[in-house]
PDB file of C-alpha atoms in Angstrom:
ATOM      1  CA  MET A  25     -20.390 -13.429 -32.111  1.00 43.00           C
ATOM      2  CA  LYS A  26     -18.824 -15.646 -35.345  1.00 43.00           C
ATOM      3  CA  THR A  27     -16.739 -14.345 -37.131  1.00 41.00           C
ATOM      4  CA  SER A  28     -17.441 -14.138 -41.263  1.00 43.00           C
ATOM      5  CA  THR A  29     -15.025 -15.386 -43.461  1.00 45.00           C
ATOM      6  CA  ARG A  30     -13.933 -12.254 -44.841  1.00 45.00           C
ATOM      7  CA  GLY A  31     -13.467 -11.581 -41.709  1.00 42.00           C
ATOM      8  CA  GLY A  32     -10.372 -14.158 -41.075  1.00 44.00           C
ATOM      9  CA  ARG A  33      -9.051 -13.402 -43.701  1.00 49.00           C
ATOM     10  CA  ALA A  34      -8.711  -9.829 -43.177  1.00 44.00           C
ATOM     11  CA  ILE A  35      -6.960 -10.426 -39.466  1.00 43.00           C
ATOM     12  CA  ARG A  36      -3.999 -13.291 -41.341  1.00 47.00           C
ATOM     13  CA  ARG A  37      -4.113 -10.472 -43.926  1.00 52.00           C
ATOM     14  CA  ALA A  38      -3.127  -8.694 -40.736  1.00 49.00           C
ATOM     15  CA  ALA A  39      -1.271 -10.487 -39.503  1.00 48.00           C
ATOM     16  CA  ALA A  40       0.913 -11.247 -41.929  1.00 51.00           C
ATOM     17  CA  GLY A  41       1.273  -7.507 -42.303  1.00 54.00           C
ATOM     18  CA  ALA A  42       2.805  -7.171 -38.700  1.00 51.00           C
ATOM     19  CA  ALA A  43       5.510  -9.350 -39.541  1.00 48.00           C
ATOM     20  CA  ALA A  44       5.951  -7.094 -42.827  1.00 51.00           C
ATOM     21  CA  ALA A  45       5.894  -4.156 -40.808  1.00 48.00           C
ATOM     22  CA  ILE A  46       8.006  -5.174 -38.717  1.00 44.00           C
ATOM     23  CA  MET A  47      11.006  -6.469 -41.149  1.00 44.00           C
ATOM     24  CA  SER A  48      11.060  -3.481 -42.170  1.00 46.00           C
ATOM     25  CA  VAL A  49      11.003  -1.104 -39.138  1.00 42.00           C
ATOM     26  CA  SER A  50      13.531  -3.047 -38.052  1.00 42.00           C
ATOM     27  CA  VAL A  51      15.745  -2.139 -41.328  1.00 42.00           C
ATOM     28  CA  VAL A  52      14.634   1.717 -40.644  1.00 42.00           C
ATOM     29  CA  PHE A  53      15.565   2.119 -37.573  1.00 40.00           C
ATOM     30  CA  ALA A  54      19.537  -0.821 -37.641  1.00 41.00           C
ATOM     31  CA  PRO A  55      22.376   1.106 -37.328  1.00 40.00           C
ATOM     32  CA  THR A  56      23.746   1.157 -40.886  1.00 39.00           C
ATOM     33  CA  ALA A  57      20.718   2.597 -42.499  1.00 38.00           C
ATOM     34  CA  SER A  58      21.248   5.490 -44.597  1.00 38.00           C
ATOM     35  CA  ALA A  59      20.546   9.147 -43.840  1.00 37.00           C
ATOM     36  CA  GLN A  60      17.583   9.207 -46.334  1.00 41.00           C
ATOM     37  CA  THR A  61      15.700   6.312 -44.577  1.00 40.00           C
ATOM     38  CA  SER A  62      12.821   7.680 -42.517  1.00 45.00           C
ATOM     39  CA  SER A  63      12.540   6.904 -38.996  1.00 54.00           C
ATOM     40  CA  ASP A  64       8.923   6.752 -39.477  1.00 59.00           C
ATOM     41  CA  PRO A  65       6.816   3.881 -39.236  1.00 58.00           C
ATOM     42  CA  ALA A  66       3.967   4.075 -41.832  1.00 57.00           C
ATOM     43  CA  ALA A  67       7.496   5.492 -44.745  1.00 56.00           C
ATOM     44  CA  ALA A  68       9.860   2.491 -43.120  1.00 52.00           C
ATOM     45  CA  ILE A  69       6.326   0.165 -43.797  1.00 52.00           C
ATOM     46  CA  GLU A  70       6.208   1.594 -47.311  1.00 53.00           C
ATOM     47  CA  GLN A  71       9.978   0.924 -48.198  1.00 50.00           C
ATOM     48  CA  PHE A  72      10.156  -1.651 -47.115  1.00 44.00           C
ATOM     49  CA  ALA A  73       7.770  -4.149 -47.777  1.00 48.00           C
ATOM     50  CA  PRO A  74       5.673  -2.280 -50.375  1.00 54.00           C
ATOM     51  CA  ASP A  75       3.740  -5.719 -50.403  1.00 58.00           C
ATOM     52  CA  PHE A  76       1.729  -4.609 -46.830  1.00 55.00           C
ATOM     53  CA  ASN A  77      -1.411  -1.991 -47.999  1.00 60.00           C
ATOM     54  CA  LEU A  78      -1.950  -0.543 -45.013  1.00 61.00           C
ATOM     55  CA  ASP A  79      -4.417   1.347 -45.997  1.00 66.00           C
ATOM     56  CA  GLN A  80      -6.139  -2.083 -46.664  1.00 63.00           C
ATOM     57  CA  TRP A  81      -5.004  -3.313 -43.211  1.00 60.00           C
ATOM     58  CA  ARG A  82      -6.945  -0.554 -42.303  1.00 63.00           C
ATOM     59  CA  GLN A  83     -10.268  -1.969 -43.868  1.00 64.00           C
ATOM     60  CA  ASP A  84      -9.512  -5.335 -43.680  1.00 60.00           C
ATOM     61  CA  LEU A  85      -9.633  -4.288 -39.155  1.00 60.00           C
ATOM     62  CA  THR A  86     -12.962  -3.091 -39.685  1.00 60.00           C
ATOM     63  CA  SER A  87     -14.304  -4.926 -41.310  1.00 58.00           C
ATOM     64  CA  GLY A  88     -14.027  -7.870 -39.074  1.00 60.00           C
ATOM     65  CA  ALA A  89     -14.290  -8.219 -34.721  1.00 73.00           C
ATOM     66  CA  GLU A  90     -12.544  -5.692 -32.602  1.00 80.00           C
ATOM     67  CA  GLU A  91     -11.421  -8.392 -30.264  1.00 83.00           C
ATOM     68  CA  GLN A  92      -9.515 -10.082 -33.300  1.00 80.00           C
ATOM     69  CA  ALA A  93      -8.178  -6.600 -34.399  1.00 79.00           C
ATOM     70  CA  TRP A  94      -6.868  -5.993 -30.257  1.00 84.00           C
ATOM     71  CA  GLN A  95      -5.384 -10.074 -31.680  1.00 84.00           C
ATOM     72  CA  THR A  96      -3.961  -9.372 -34.504  1.00 79.00           C
ATOM     73  CA  ARG A  97      -2.662  -5.812 -32.315  1.00 81.00           C
ATOM     74  CA  GLN A  98      -1.189  -7.992 -29.335  1.00 84.00           C
ATOM     75  CA  LEU A  99       1.399 -10.351 -31.835  1.00 82.00           C
ATOM     76  CA  LEU A 100       3.268  -7.370 -33.762  1.00 77.00           C
ATOM     77  CA  VAL A 101       3.380  -6.993 -30.061  1.00 79.00           C
ATOM     78  CA  SER A 102       5.407 -10.236 -29.193  1.00 83.00           C
ATOM     79  CA  GLN A 103       6.750 -10.270 -32.738  1.00 77.00           C
ATOM     80  CA  ALA A 104       8.399  -5.834 -32.418  1.00 74.00           C
ATOM     81  CA  THR A 105       9.313  -6.763 -29.033  1.00 78.00           C
ATOM     82  CA  ALA A 106      11.609 -10.330 -30.330  1.00 80.00           C
ATOM     83  CA  VAL A 107      13.079  -8.276 -33.046  1.00 76.00           C
ATOM     84  CA  LEU A 108      13.619  -4.621 -32.511  1.00 77.00           C
ATOM     85  CA  ASN A 109      14.680  -2.452 -29.680  1.00 82.00           C
ATOM     86  CA  PRO A 110      12.725  -2.040 -27.146  1.00 84.00           C
ATOM     87  CA  MET A 111      12.506   2.420 -28.398  1.00 85.00           C
ATOM     88  CA  GLN A 112      11.517   0.653 -32.219  1.00 80.00           C
ATOM     89  CA  SER A 113       9.595  -1.751 -30.994  1.00 77.00           C
ATOM     90  CA  GLU A 114       8.137   0.540 -28.719  1.00 84.00           C
ATOM     91  CA  GLN A 115       7.344   3.801 -31.979  1.00 83.00           C
ATOM     92  CA  LEU A 116       6.079   0.910 -33.483  1.00 79.00           C
ATOM     93  CA  VAL A 117       4.025  -0.202 -30.996  1.00 82.00           C
ATOM     94  CA  THR A 118       2.601   3.561 -30.808  1.00 86.00           C
ATOM     95  CA  PHE A 119       2.020   3.927 -34.603  1.00 84.00           C
ATOM     96  CA  VAL A 120      -0.556   0.548 -34.775  1.00 81.00           C
ATOM     97  CA  ASP A 121      -2.580   1.892 -31.312  1.00 85.00           C
ATOM     98  CA  GLY A 122      -3.186   5.231 -33.192  1.00 85.00           C
ATOM     99  CA  ILE A 123      -4.486   3.291 -36.291  1.00 81.00           C
ATOM    100  CA  LEU A 124      -6.179   0.349 -34.148  1.00 80.00           C
ATOM    101  CA  GLU A 125      -7.653   4.182 -31.852  1.00 85.00           C
ATOM    102  CA  GLY A 126      -9.122   5.492 -35.454  1.00 82.00           C
ATOM    103  CA  ILE A 127     -10.723   2.726 -35.958  1.00 80.00           C
ATOM    104  CA  PHE A 128     -12.339   1.365 -32.323  1.00 83.00           C
ATOM    105  CA  PRO A 129     -11.680   4.340 -29.986  1.00 88.00           C
ATOM    106  CA  GLY A 130     -10.737   3.402 -27.465  1.00 87.00           C
ATOM    107  CA  ILE A 131     -10.102   0.472 -28.208  1.00 85.00           C
ATOM    108  CA  VAL A 132      -6.272   0.432 -26.325  1.00 85.00           C
ATOM    109  CA  GLY A 133      -8.289   1.703 -22.532  1.00 86.00           C
ATOM    110  CA  ARG A 134     -10.846  -1.031 -22.986  1.00 86.00           C
ATOM    111  CA  HIS A 135      -7.665  -4.154 -22.432  1.00 84.00           C
ATOM    112  CA  THR A 136      -4.825  -2.745 -21.396  1.00 83.00           C
ATOM    113  CA  PRO A 137      -5.390  -3.588 -17.142  1.00 81.00           C
ATOM    114  CA  LYS A 138      -5.842  -1.306 -15.120  1.00 79.00           C
ATOM    115  CA  PRO A 139      -3.539  -0.361 -12.793  1.00 80.00           C
ATOM    116  CA  GLU A 140      -4.739  -2.124  -8.829  1.00 80.00           C
ATOM    117  CA  ALA A 141      -5.866   1.133  -6.940  1.00 81.00           C
ATOM    118  CA  ALA A 142      -3.366   1.650  -3.565  1.00 82.00           C
ATOM    119  CA  PRO A 143      -4.439   0.301  -0.341  1.00 84.00           C
ATOM    120  CA  ALA A 144      -5.702   2.928   1.973  1.00 82.00           C
ATOM    121  CA  PRO A 145      -2.791   3.008   5.071  1.00 82.00           C
ATOM    122  CA  ALA A 146      -4.082   1.298   8.579  1.00 77.00           C
ATOM    123  CA  PRO A 147      -4.897   3.571  10.535  1.00 73.00           C
ATOM    124  CA  ALA A 148      -2.154   4.229  13.013  1.00 61.00           C
ATOM    125  CA  PRO A 149      -2.857   2.388  16.188  1.00 66.00           C
ATOM    126  CA  ALA A 150      -3.446   4.097  19.386  1.00 57.00           C
ATOM    127  CA  PRO A 151      -0.349   4.713  21.566  1.00 57.00           C
ATOM    128  CA  SER A 152      -0.008   1.471  24.394  1.00 77.00           C
ATOM    129  CA  PHE A 153       0.466   1.906  27.813  1.00 86.00           C
ATOM    130  CA  ASP A 154      -1.184   0.177  30.021  1.00 91.00           C
ATOM    131  CA  THR A 155      -4.762   0.620  30.745  1.00 94.00           C
ATOM    132  CA  GLY A 156      -4.696  -1.330  34.358  1.00 93.00           C
ATOM    133  CA  SER A 157      -8.013  -2.765  36.050  1.00 96.00           C
ATOM    134  CA  CYS A 158     -10.302  -0.449  34.276  1.00 97.00           C
ATOM    135  CA  PRO A 159     -12.882  -2.780  32.424  1.00 96.00           C
ATOM    136  CA  ALA A 160     -13.654  -3.166  28.763  1.00 94.00           C
ATOM    137  CA  SER A 161     -17.570  -2.279  28.945  1.00 97.00           C
ATOM    138  CA  ALA A 162     -16.302   1.069  30.878  1.00 98.00           C
ATOM    139  CA  ASP A 163     -16.592   4.440  28.820  1.00 98.00           C
ATOM    140  CA  VAL A 164     -14.113   6.990  29.715  1.00 98.00           C
ATOM    141  CA  CYS A 165     -11.523   5.767  32.813  1.00 98.00           C
ATOM    142  CA  VAL A 166      -9.519   8.216  36.384  1.00 98.00           C
ATOM    143  CA  ASP A 167      -6.402   5.831  37.633  1.00 98.00           C
ATOM    144  CA  GLN A 168      -5.695   8.708  40.203  1.00 97.00           C
ATOM    145  CA  LYS A 169      -2.362   6.585  40.874  1.00 96.00           C
ATOM    146  CA  ARG A 170      -0.263   7.962  37.629  1.00 96.00           C
ATOM    147  CA  SER A 171      -3.096  11.266  36.965  1.00 97.00           C
ATOM    148  CA  ILE A 172      -4.176  10.361  34.218  1.00 98.00           C
ATOM    149  CA  SER A 173      -7.493   9.471  32.606  1.00 98.00           C
ATOM    150  CA  TRP A 174      -9.017   8.448  28.639  1.00 98.00           C
ATOM    151  CA  LEU A 175     -11.852   7.747  27.046  1.00 98.00           C
ATOM    152  CA  GLN A 176     -12.255   4.339  25.540  1.00 96.00           C
ATOM    153  CA  ASP A 177     -15.217   2.546  23.149  1.00 95.00           C
ATOM    154  CA  ASN A 178     -15.127  -2.151  23.607  1.00 93.00           C
ATOM    155  CA  GLY A 179     -11.913  -2.065  25.556  1.00 92.00           C
ATOM    156  CA  ARG A 180      -9.871   0.133  22.722  1.00 93.00           C
ATOM    157  CA  VAL A 181      -8.270   3.478  23.557  1.00 94.00           C
ATOM    158  CA  THR A 182     -10.218   6.317  21.404  1.00 95.00           C
ATOM    159  CA  TYR A 183      -9.064   9.864  23.413  1.00 96.00           C
ATOM    160  CA  GLY A 184      -5.902   9.817  25.510  1.00 94.00           C
ATOM    161  CA  PRO A 185      -4.341   9.103  28.126  1.00 96.00           C
ATOM    162  CA  VAL A 186      -4.565  12.897  29.318  1.00 98.00           C
ATOM    163  CA  ASN A 187      -2.817  14.642  32.709  1.00 98.00           C
ATOM    164  CA  ILE A 188      -5.902  14.843  35.390  1.00 98.00           C
ATOM    165  CA  SER A 189      -5.725  15.513  39.367  1.00 97.00           C
ATOM    166  CA  ALA A 190      -8.361  14.349  41.020  1.00 96.00           C
ATOM    167  CA  GLY A 191      -9.733  15.141  44.358  1.00 93.00           C
ATOM    168  CA  ALA A 192      -7.148  15.665  47.371  1.00 90.00           C
ATOM    169  CA  PRO A 193      -5.481  13.383  50.002  1.00 90.00           C
ATOM    170  CA  THR A 194      -8.571  13.706  52.703  1.00 92.00           C
ATOM    171  CA  PRO A 195     -11.716  11.943  54.060  1.00 89.00           C
ATOM    172  CA  GLU A 196     -13.378  15.128  52.929  1.00 89.00           C
ATOM    173  CA  ASP A 197     -11.766  15.876  48.916  1.00 92.00           C
ATOM    174  CA  ALA A 198     -11.122  12.101  47.426  1.00 95.00           C
ATOM    175  CA  THR A 199     -12.328  11.545  44.297  1.00 97.00           C
ATOM    176  CA  PRO A 200     -13.951   8.315  45.322  1.00 96.00           C
ATOM    177  CA  ASN A 201     -12.494   4.838  43.424  1.00 97.00           C
ATOM    178  CA  GLY A 202     -15.369   2.413  41.544  1.00 98.00           C
ATOM    179  CA  THR A 203     -17.878   1.758  38.850  1.00 98.00           C
ATOM    180  CA  PHE A 204     -20.049   5.475  38.315  1.00 98.00           C
ATOM    181  CA  HIS A 205     -22.499   6.515  35.597  1.00 98.00           C
ATOM    182  CA  VAL A 206     -22.402  10.548  33.896  1.00 98.00           C
ATOM    183  CA  THR A 207     -26.074  11.467  35.212  1.00 97.00           C
ATOM    184  CA  ARG A 208     -25.593  15.235  33.912  1.00 96.00           C
ATOM    185  CA  LYS A 209     -23.777  17.625  31.736  1.00 97.00           C
ATOM    186  CA  VAL A 210     -24.009  21.266  32.464  1.00 96.00           C
ATOM    187  CA  ARG A 211     -21.572  23.503  29.680  1.00 96.00           C
ATOM    188  CA  ASP A 212     -21.362  26.257  32.018  1.00 94.00           C
ATOM    189  CA  GLU A 213     -21.797  25.156  35.897  1.00 93.00           C
ATOM    190  CA  ILE A 214     -20.523  27.291  38.425  1.00 89.00           C
ATOM    191  CA  SER A 215     -19.527  25.903  41.749  1.00 88.00           C
ATOM    192  CA  TYR A 216     -22.431  26.980  44.641  1.00 86.00           C
ATOM    193  CA  GLU A 217     -20.411  25.229  47.708  1.00 84.00           C
ATOM    194  CA  PHE A 218     -17.436  26.647  46.747  1.00 85.00           C
ATOM    195  CA  ASN A 219     -18.127  30.171  46.169  1.00 84.00           C
ATOM    196  CA  ASN A 220     -19.433  29.810  42.805  1.00 86.00           C
ATOM    197  CA  ALA A 221     -16.276  28.373  41.056  1.00 90.00           C
ATOM    198  CA  PRO A 222     -15.998  27.928  37.654  1.00 93.00           C
ATOM    199  CA  MET A 223     -16.600  25.468  36.558  1.00 94.00           C
ATOM    200  CA  PRO A 224     -16.530  24.819  32.436  1.00 96.00           C
ATOM    201  CA  PHE A 225     -17.857  21.476  30.523  1.00 97.00           C
ATOM    202  CA  ALA A 226     -18.786  19.911  33.802  1.00 97.00           C
ATOM    203  CA  ILE A 227     -19.677  16.249  33.681  1.00 98.00           C
ATOM    204  CA  TYR A 228     -20.997  15.046  36.987  1.00 97.00           C
ATOM    205  CA  PHE A 229     -20.357  10.745  38.022  1.00 98.00           C
ATOM    206  CA  THR A 230     -22.646  11.116  41.130  1.00 96.00           C
ATOM    207  CA  ASN A 231     -25.105  12.858  43.083  1.00 94.00           C
ATOM    208  CA  ASN A 232     -22.501  14.466  45.823  1.00 92.00           C
ATOM    209  CA  GLY A 233     -21.173  17.071  42.661  1.00 92.00           C
ATOM    210  CA  HIS A 234     -18.372  15.167  41.721  1.00 96.00           C
ATOM    211  CA  ALA A 235     -17.728  15.727  38.221  1.00 96.00           C
ATOM    212  CA  PHE A 236     -15.038  15.837  35.554  1.00 98.00           C
ATOM    213  CA  HIS A 237     -14.493  19.444  34.281  1.00 97.00           C
ATOM    214  CA  GLU A 238     -11.766  22.865  33.138  1.00 97.00           C
ATOM    215  CA  GLY A 239      -9.438  23.205  35.460  1.00 96.00           C
ATOM    216  CA  SER A 240      -5.523  23.063  36.284  1.00 96.00           C
ATOM    217  CA  PRO A 241      -4.456  19.576  37.202  1.00 96.00           C
ATOM    218  CA  GLN A 242      -1.217  20.985  38.375  1.00 95.00           C
ATOM    219  CA  VAL A 243      -3.749  21.355  41.385  1.00 94.00           C
ATOM    220  CA  LEU A 244      -5.705  18.656  43.608  1.00 94.00           C
ATOM    221  CA  SER A 245      -9.854  19.581  43.346  1.00 93.00           C
ATOM    222  CA  ASN A 246     -12.068  19.025  46.143  1.00 92.00           C
ATOM    223  CA  GLY A 247     -12.834  16.086  44.519  1.00 94.00           C
ATOM    224  CA  CYS A 248     -13.319  16.246  40.920  1.00 96.00           C
ATOM    225  CA  VAL A 249     -11.206  15.512  38.100  1.00 98.00           C
ATOM    226  CA  HIS A 250      -9.349  19.003  35.938  1.00 98.00           C
ATOM    227  CA  LEU A 251      -9.191  18.750  33.061  1.00 98.00           C
ATOM    228  CA  ASN A 252      -7.108  21.175  30.486  1.00 97.00           C
ATOM    229  CA  HIS A 253      -9.022  23.148  28.585  1.00 97.00           C
ATOM    230  CA  ASN A 254      -9.382  20.537  25.447  1.00 97.00           C
ATOM    231  CA  ASP A 255      -9.595  17.520  26.903  1.00 98.00           C
ATOM    232  CA  ALA A 256     -12.571  19.072  29.154  1.00 97.00           C
ATOM    233  CA  VAL A 257     -13.810  19.807  25.666  1.00 98.00           C
ATOM    234  CA  LYS A 258     -14.024  16.792  24.444  1.00 98.00           C
ATOM    235  CA  TYR A 259     -15.013  14.480  27.413  1.00 98.00           C
ATOM    236  CA  PHE A 260     -18.223  16.654  27.246  1.00 98.00           C
ATOM    237  CA  ASP A 261     -18.393  16.107  23.090  1.00 98.00           C
ATOM    238  CA  ASP A 262     -17.974  11.721  23.910  1.00 98.00           C
ATOM    239  CA  LEU A 263     -20.018  11.028  26.965  1.00 98.00           C
ATOM    240  CA  GLN A 264     -23.478  11.238  27.330  1.00 98.00           C
ATOM    241  CA  ILE A 265     -26.362  10.084  30.491  1.00 97.00           C
ATOM    242  CA  GLY A 266     -25.500   6.749  31.488  1.00 98.00           C
ATOM    243  CA  ASP A 267     -22.097   6.476  30.249  1.00 98.00           C
ATOM    244  CA  THR A 268     -19.609   4.853  32.635  1.00 98.00           C
ATOM    245  CA  VAL A 269     -17.302   5.829  35.112  1.00 98.00           C
ATOM    246  CA  TYR A 270     -14.352   3.995  36.293  1.00 99.00           C
ATOM    247  CA  ILE A 271     -12.340   5.455  38.954  1.00 98.00           C
ATOM    248  CA  PHE A 272      -9.667   2.943  40.298  1.00 98.00           C
TER     249      PHE A 272
END
């Protein structure tokens, strides 16, 4: 949009007035100023720059475009920074911004760059440990030698490692090594083979009764994988029928 001749003259008058305002405020705030001198920028302009008509400047601003008004403000800020000390400059700019806001509500906010949002903190890396021979394709891994187990997704550990106990080292009680798949899940299971022993949160991975379930990791099992209560709940919630189990 082209600016009218009147609007251009208004901006030039505003710029000249800005310079006069700076000089007046510089005198007012100088250490040698008299005690009767006001520290108010408007009073300073009136006292030391009588030719600068503040009301006329307001009218001139309204006759011009917002962008021109902001350019005049920027000129004022630049000159104030060069001539005045930081406190004086801040007072004068606050005064002028008040005038601009009265004519163009929100102008300062529209022309002030928004601070960049702080980047979200990176998630804490999963604990690093040796996953041994467990392949990335496995959903749950059991390391019998170290008595630990963990959940993973495409090789990325998502839970664990947690302490477990597996079967006793006898042929009839040993937990088998190899690749298996979750076949069924029973939340409130009991062992019919071992005197109705409780097997909460059972996750079966063979057809011979081998399963993950809640039990003491300090006690060897008859072939199942014992998990603490919280770990058993997590495994039960996360593992689904068909998920891959790797035991080594």
